[in-house]
Coordinates of C-alpha atoms in Angstrom, one line a residue:
M1 CA -124.0 -98.6 -76.6
D2 CA -127.2 -96.6 -76.6
R3 CA -130.6 -98.3 -76.5
E4 CA -131.7 -96.7 -79.8
R5 CA -129.1 -98.8 -81.6
L6 CA -130.4 -102.0 -79.9
D7 CA -134.0 -101.3 -80.9
R8 CA -133.6 -100.6 -84.6
P9 CA -131.8 -101.9 -87.6
V10 CA -128.1 -101.0 -87.9
R11 CA -127.6 -98.1 -90.3
L12 CA -125.0 -99.2 -92.8
A13 CA -123.0 -97.1 -95.4
V14 CA -121.3 -99.1 -98.1
V15 CA -118.3 -97.8 -99.9
E16 CA -117.7 -100.0 -102.9
D17 CA -116.7 -99.4 -106.6
L18 CA -118.0 -102.6 -108.1
P19 CA -121.8 -102.4 -108.9
V20 CA -122.2 -106.1 -108.8
V21 CA -120.8 -106.2 -105.2
L22 CA -123.1 -103.3 -104.2
E23 CA -126.1 -105.2 -105.7
G24 CA -125.1 -108.3 -103.8
M25 CA -124.9 -106.4 -100.5
H26 CA -128.3 -104.9 -101.0
S27 CA -129.7 -108.4 -101.8
W28 CA -128.2 -109.9 -98.7
V29 CA -129.7 -107.1 -96.5
A30 CA -133.1 -107.4 -98.1
A31 CA -133.2 -111.1 -97.7
D32 CA -132.3 -111.1 -94.0
P33 CA -135.5 -112.3 -92.2
L34 CA -134.5 -110.5 -89.0
K35 CA -134.1 -107.2 -90.8
R36 CA -131.0 -106.4 -88.7
V37 CA -129.4 -104.0 -91.1
E38 CA -130.5 -101.2 -93.5
I39 CA -128.3 -99.6 -96.1
I40 CA -128.8 -95.8 -95.8
A41 CA -126.1 -94.9 -98.4
S42 CA -123.7 -96.4 -100.9
G43 CA -121.2 -95.2 -103.4
D44 CA -117.8 -95.6 -105.0
T45 CA -115.9 -93.0 -102.9
L46 CA -115.9 -92.1 -99.2
E47 CA -116.8 -88.5 -100.0
A48 CA -119.9 -89.6 -102.1
V49 CA -121.1 -91.7 -99.2
L50 CA -120.3 -89.5 -96.2
D51 CA -121.3 -86.1 -97.6
G52 CA -124.9 -87.4 -97.7
P53 CA -127.0 -89.7 -95.6
G54 CA -124.0 -92.0 -94.9
A55 CA -122.8 -89.4 -92.4
D56 CA -125.3 -90.9 -90.0
A57 CA -124.3 -94.5 -90.4
D58 CA -123.6 -96.7 -87.4
V59 CA -121.1 -98.8 -89.5
I60 CA -119.1 -98.1 -92.7
L61 CA -118.4 -101.1 -94.8
L62 CA -115.3 -100.0 -96.7
D63 CA -113.8 -101.8 -99.7
L64 CA -110.1 -101.9 -99.1
E65 CA -109.3 -101.1 -102.7
L66 CA -111.3 -98.4 -104.5
N67 CA -110.6 -97.5 -108.1
G68 CA -107.2 -99.1 -107.8
V69 CA -106.1 -97.3 -104.6
L70 CA -105.7 -98.9 -101.2
M71 CA -107.7 -97.2 -98.5
I72 CA -105.7 -98.2 -95.4
G73 CA -104.4 -94.6 -95.1
R74 CA -108.0 -93.3 -94.8
I75 CA -109.0 -95.6 -91.9
P76 CA -107.3 -93.7 -89.1
E77 CA -109.1 -90.5 -90.3
L78 CA -112.4 -92.2 -90.2
C79 CA -111.8 -93.7 -86.8
A80 CA -110.7 -90.4 -85.4
Q81 CA -114.2 -89.1 -86.4
G82 CA -115.7 -91.8 -84.2
R83 CA -116.8 -94.0 -87.1
R84 CA -116.9 -97.8 -86.9
V85 CA -115.2 -99.2 -89.9
V86 CA -115.5 -102.7 -91.3
V87 CA -113.0 -103.4 -94.1
Y88 CA -114.3 -105.6 -96.9
S89 CA -111.7 -107.0 -99.3
V90 CA -110.5 -109.7 -101.6
H91 CA -107.0 -109.3 -100.0
E92 CA -106.8 -111.7 -97.1
D93 CA -103.1 -112.3 -96.3
E94 CA -102.1 -111.9 -92.7
E95 CA -100.0 -108.8 -93.3
T96 CA -103.0 -107.0 -94.8
V97 CA -105.4 -108.0 -92.1
L98 CA -103.0 -106.8 -89.4
N99 CA -102.3 -103.5 -91.1
V100 CA -106.0 -102.9 -91.4
L101 CA -106.6 -103.6 -87.7
K102 CA -103.6 -101.5 -86.8
A103 CA -105.0 -98.6 -88.7
G104 CA -108.0 -98.8 -86.4
A105 CA -110.7 -100.8 -88.3
A106 CA -113.2 -102.6 -86.1
T107 CA -112.7 -105.8 -88.0
F108 CA -111.9 -107.3 -91.4
I109 CA -114.0 -109.5 -93.6
T110 CA -113.3 -110.9 -97.1
K111 CA -115.6 -110.9 -100.1
G112 CA -115.6 -114.7 -99.8
E113 CA -117.5 -114.7 -96.5
S114 CA -121.1 -115.8 -96.4
S115 CA -123.9 -113.4 -96.2
E116 CA -124.6 -114.5 -92.6
H117 CA -121.0 -113.9 -91.5
C118 CA -121.1 -110.5 -93.2
L119 CA -124.3 -109.4 -91.5
E120 CA -123.3 -110.8 -88.1
T121 CA -120.1 -108.8 -88.4
I122 CA -121.9 -105.6 -89.1
V123 CA -124.3 -106.0 -86.3
A124 CA -121.6 -107.0 -83.8
V125 CA -119.5 -104.0 -84.7
A126 CA -122.5 -101.7 -84.3
R127 CA -123.0 -103.1 -80.8
D128 CA -119.3 -102.9 -79.9
R129 CA -119.0 -106.7 -79.7
P130 CA -116.0 -108.7 -80.8
Y131 CA -116.6 -110.7 -84.0
V132 CA -114.0 -112.9 -85.7
T133 CA -114.9 -114.3 -89.1
P134 CA -113.5 -117.6 -90.2
T135 CA -111.1 -115.9 -92.8
M136 CA -109.9 -113.4 -90.2
A137 CA -109.3 -116.2 -87.7
G138 CA -107.3 -118.2 -90.3
A139 CA -105.1 -115.2 -91.1
L140 CA -104.4 -114.4 -87.4
V141 CA -103.5 -117.9 -86.3
V142 CA -100.9 -118.3 -89.1
A143 CA -98.2 -116.5 -87.1
D144 CA -94.5 -117.0 -87.6
A145 CA -93.1 -119.3 -84.9
S146 CA -90.2 -116.9 -84.5
T147 CA -92.4 -113.9 -83.6
A148 CA -91.5 -112.3 -80.3
R149 CA -94.1 -112.9 -77.8
P150 CA -94.4 -110.8 -74.6
M151 CA -94.5 -112.4 -71.2
L152 CA -97.9 -111.6 -69.7
S153 CA -98.7 -112.4 -66.1
A154 CA -101.6 -114.7 -65.3
R155 CA -103.7 -111.8 -64.1
E156 CA -103.0 -109.8 -67.2
R157 CA -104.0 -112.7 -69.4
E158 CA -107.2 -113.2 -67.3
A159 CA -108.2 -109.6 -67.6
L160 CA -107.6 -109.6 -71.4
L161 CA -109.6 -112.8 -71.9
L162 CA -112.6 -111.4 -70.1
W163 CA -112.4 -108.1 -71.9
F164 CA -112.1 -109.8 -75.3
Q165 CA -115.2 -111.9 -74.5
G166 CA -117.3 -108.8 -74.3
M167 CA -117.2 -107.6 -70.7
N168 CA -116.6 -103.9 -70.1
K169 CA -113.7 -103.0 -67.7
Q170 CA -116.0 -102.6 -64.7
S171 CA -117.5 -106.0 -65.2
V172 CA -114.0 -107.5 -65.6
A173 CA -113.0 -105.8 -62.3
T174 CA -116.0 -107.3 -60.5
R175 CA -115.4 -110.8 -61.9
M176 CA -111.7 -110.6 -60.8
G177 CA -112.3 -109.0 -57.5
I178 CA -110.1 -105.9 -58.3
T179 CA -110.7 -102.3 -59.1
E180 CA -111.4 -101.0 -62.6
A181 CA -108.2 -98.9 -62.4
T182 CA -106.3 -102.2 -62.0
V183 CA -108.0 -103.7 -65.0
K184 CA -106.9 -100.7 -67.0
Q185 CA -103.4 -101.1 -65.8
Y186 CA -103.3 -104.7 -66.8
I187 CA -104.5 -103.9 -70.3
E188 CA -102.1 -101.0 -70.7
R189 CA -99.2 -103.2 -69.4
A190 CA -100.1 -105.7 -72.1
R191 CA -100.0 -103.0 -74.8
I192 CA -96.6 -101.8 -73.5
K193 CA -95.2 -105.3 -73.5
Y194 CA -96.4 -105.9 -77.1
A195 CA -95.0 -102.5 -78.2
S196 CA -91.6 -103.4 -76.6
T197 CA -91.4 -106.5 -78.9
G198 CA -92.1 -104.4 -82.0
R199 CA -95.7 -105.6 -82.3
A200 CA -97.7 -102.5 -81.3
A201 CA -101.4 -103.0 -80.4
P202 CA -103.0 -99.6 -80.0
T203 CA -106.6 -100.7 -80.4
K204 CA -108.7 -103.4 -78.8
T205 CA -109.1 -105.2 -82.1
T206 CA -105.3 -105.1 -82.8
L207 CA -104.6 -106.4 -79.3
L208 CA -107.2 -109.2 -79.9
A209 CA -105.4 -110.1 -83.1
R210 CA -102.0 -110.3 -81.3
A211 CA -103.5 -112.4 -78.6
I212 CA -105.0 -114.9 -81.1
Q213 CA -101.6 -115.1 -82.8
D214 CA -99.9 -115.9 -79.5
G215 CA -102.5 -118.4 -78.4
L216 CA -103.7 -116.3 -75.5
I217 CA -107.2 -116.6 -76.8
T218 CA -108.6 -118.8 -79.6
P219 CA -111.1 -117.8 -82.3
D220 CA -113.4 -120.5 -80.8
D221 CA -113.4 -118.5 -77.5
I222 CA -114.8 -115.5 -79.4
I223 CA -117.1 -117.5 -81.6
E224 CA -118.6 -119.1 -78.5
Y225 CA -119.2 -115.7 -77.0
Q226 CA -120.8 -114.5 -80.2
S227 CA -123.2 -117.4 -80.2
L228 CA -124.2 -116.8 -76.6
A229 CA -124.6 -113.1 -77.2
A230 CA -126.8 -113.8 -80.3
E231 CA -129.0 -116.2 -78.4
S232 CA -129.5 -113.8 -75.5
G233 CA -130.2 -110.9 -77.9
H234 CA -127.3 -108.8 -76.6

């Protein structure tokens, strides 16, 4: 992440078709004493937002359902453009959460989350930090006991845990006493193993979701890291 993004408010574009929700988001941002976020564009379609100032947003807050149409199919397109997408929705079932993450969204929050969780999520995503909201955690841990779980080695599990907690691959390598190339191999092996069970995890967020489902890492592990990161200002 570049220093500019650390030293200024996160630029947010909001794509939402309900005026009352837009007003609420503006109110939350304005009331934040830390002034961590500024809304630079908002509208009820992606085109209306991204064809203007929203093109320069650090994070896009995307309502999952706009004008009666689910937006999951648009998420890969946005991610391919290098955009960080946070999906915001009233739909919070496990299947929807996983489909959103599989499509490439950075994370998922529901419209029932508190203003603090919402703002913390936006800031964390802009800073490329993991952030698991209570609702997302609840959806991910409700996994079917019959779900096929891949057999990961102890070193693969360790590499994933450190990576999920916010370390980059080089830092993980240093902590584990191995090369960065080996860390990448461990992560890729984990992805291959998940894919072989029919539970593909092409993105870091999806892999995190699978790991939470399987008990490799708990939401508390991520929440603890989030708290430490917030206290240190990183």
